[in-house]
């Protein structure tokens, strides 16, 4: 296997004294779909935030494209091609759909491709083109998730972390969004899918990491991991 | 009684109130931007405005130019002062929370006031260009004071330029994004500190414009800041914190209240409106 595009080594992340992620280690190979699954409160979002530079790690190392990016702030990482779709979409609710997407091309590295990227996002999510002039705060949950995904794609990333994009959405919408993610991945982008819903994530991903109480307790290829193993790791039985 | 009311609510007063609305709007817009984006009550905004008034007065005297032309110098100058102030001082204390930052703006207002007293003396000042006394006659014995019309145009142009900047440019969008969600904005590559610094620079630039208007319309002293802070605050409360259209409407309401209250009760009338507003719709007319 080639050198992973993203490597997490023994990362610890805290909120005050509370340790939310402890010695987390995982690899994300270039071009793959990798899932990170775990129950409520397992530390998935904290780990994603730490990788993406939103949260500072208290120990450990993060490497992206072979470079040490530990503790680098989010606004720098995005210019290097690492993007996070944060949990709960976090659209700019008082801005229009199109302004949200244009914000994605704010990094200087992405500005030149604004037109192409915008066309591509509208192709991927035609409903966003219809609603381009609506405030994103007026959209449904699924549409907001599409805005957040589109916005992340606009930054022209090599690797995108998706934090629970299916949360609270109707199954048909989840199915649609997952189909789009497969399309994105087929274009060569590396994808990390964070989910509580293990079934769909495992089916979509080639590689799985399972988190429990702040630790990565099981890693393996989706084909090799058995349901039994996953269940045990997920619930800590 | 009826006669008194008829004397107050005249068409001429309505004209004056509307014209003054622009000035009050531009006074409030710098305050509302800092409220909305940096989430900070800038207690030094009144002193910023008076600083702008002094700058315009001194520059127009020194260069012997029309006060309005001084904006070419005062706007960039105040913009830079604002950016530096936010970068080296306020951003730093904001890491410790919003209360220390509030105290810093309070300290700044005192320091600025004293500094202006030292540098410029306590004398009353006013800019009096030749056109300050002219009027444009309208049918029915009504008239438009030329100065007020000019100040309205300057204010509206300022607000229009600001709105276009926020709507159409990358930096403007970044500033709006920051006011919506700091984390998401930083994920888009926005440096929050830079966005705050630019926002403070813009607020200062609007204070330069407001200062020019205030200094052409009324007599001012180094100690006049507090009065204009209160008015700016009033505009922000009426319009809703962080809203530019709100500042326009707030400015208009304040302008009318000021004029209908007359020279003796103008300020009082403004605050009656403000208190009614706070009681009835505390989130402001345009709150989001
Ligand atoms: N801002 C915070 N301050 C303090 N504790 C926090 C904070 N955010 C999360 N936590 C705690 O850290 C732990 C991990 O939270 P995290 O959000 O990373 O879990 P998660 O796996 O993403 O869960 P979910 O699936 O519910 O999103 C939890 O115990 C949570 O209560
Ligand atoms: Mg989470």
mmCIF file of C-alpha atoms in Angstrom, chain A residues 52 54 74-75 78 84 86 90 92-95 99 102-107 111 114 151 155, chain B residues 36 39 167 170-171 173-174 176-177 179-181 183-191 194 288:
data_model
loop_
_atom_site.group_PDB
_atom_site.id
_atom_site.type_symbol
_atom_site.label_atom_id
_atom_site.label_comp_id
_atom_site.label_asym_id
_atom_site.label_seq_id
_atom_site.Cartn_x
_atom_site.Cartn_y
_atom_site.Cartn_z
ATOM 1 C CA UNK A 52 -8.540 19.674 10.849
ATOM 2 C CA UNK A 54 -10.099 23.355 14.965
ATOM 3 C CA UNK A 74 -7.648 25.201 10.252
ATOM 4 C CA UNK A 75 -7.215 28.261 8.037
ATOM 5 C CA UNK A 78 -7.398 24.134 4.137
ATOM 6 C CA UNK A 84 -13.654 19.203 7.170
ATOM 7 C CA UNK A 86 -18.181 19.746 10.538
ATOM 8 C CA UNK A 90 -22.584 24.785 10.292
ATOM 9 C CA UNK A 92 -23.412 30.464 7.261
ATOM 10 C CA UNK A 93 -27.136 30.754 7.882
ATOM 11 C CA UNK A 94 -27.458 34.478 7.165
ATOM 12 C CA UNK A 95 -25.705 34.130 3.828
ATOM 13 C CA UNK A 99 -22.293 32.998 -0.938
ATOM 14 C CA UNK A 102 -18.157 31.079 -2.731
ATOM 15 C CA UNK A 103 -16.747 31.164 0.812
ATOM 16 C CA UNK A 104 -15.362 27.720 0.010
ATOM 17 C CA UNK A 105 -13.152 29.299 -2.610
ATOM 18 C CA UNK A 106 -11.821 31.869 -0.125
ATOM 19 C CA UNK A 107 -8.407 30.165 0.178
ATOM 20 C CA UNK A 111 -9.935 31.177 -6.032
ATOM 21 C CA UNK A 114 -14.221 29.363 -8.544
ATOM 22 C CA UNK A 151 -18.573 24.432 0.433
ATOM 23 C CA UNK A 155 -11.845 24.598 -1.265
ATOM 24 C CA UNK B 36 -22.393 41.995 14.836
ATOM 25 C CA UNK B 39 -19.441 40.633 19.206
ATOM 26 C CA UNK B 167 -21.820 41.524 -0.230
ATOM 27 C CA UNK B 170 -14.062 37.901 -0.670
ATOM 28 C CA UNK B 171 -13.040 39.847 2.424
ATOM 29 C CA UNK B 173 -18.000 37.617 2.686
ATOM 30 C CA UNK B 174 -15.295 36.391 5.042
ATOM 31 C CA UNK B 176 -20.010 38.040 7.314
ATOM 32 C CA UNK B 177 -19.083 34.369 7.542
ATOM 33 C CA UNK B 179 -20.045 36.779 12.252
ATOM 34 C CA UNK B 180 -22.176 33.690 11.509
ATOM 35 C CA UNK B 181 -19.798 30.928 12.586
ATOM 36 C CA UNK B 183 -15.278 27.660 13.305
ATOM 37 C CA UNK B 184 -16.825 27.225 9.874
ATOM 38 C CA UNK B 185 -15.166 30.450 8.694
ATOM 39 C CA UNK B 186 -11.735 29.265 9.795
ATOM 40 C CA UNK B 187 -12.377 25.967 7.979
ATOM 41 C CA UNK B 188 -12.793 28.060 4.819
ATOM 42 C CA UNK B 189 -9.355 29.570 5.334
ATOM 43 C CA UNK B 190 -10.394 32.765 7.104
ATOM 44 C CA UNK B 191 -8.011 34.112 9.706
ATOM 45 C CA UNK B 194 -7.548 39.329 10.409
ATOM 46 C CA UNK B 288 -31.907 38.262 12.762
#
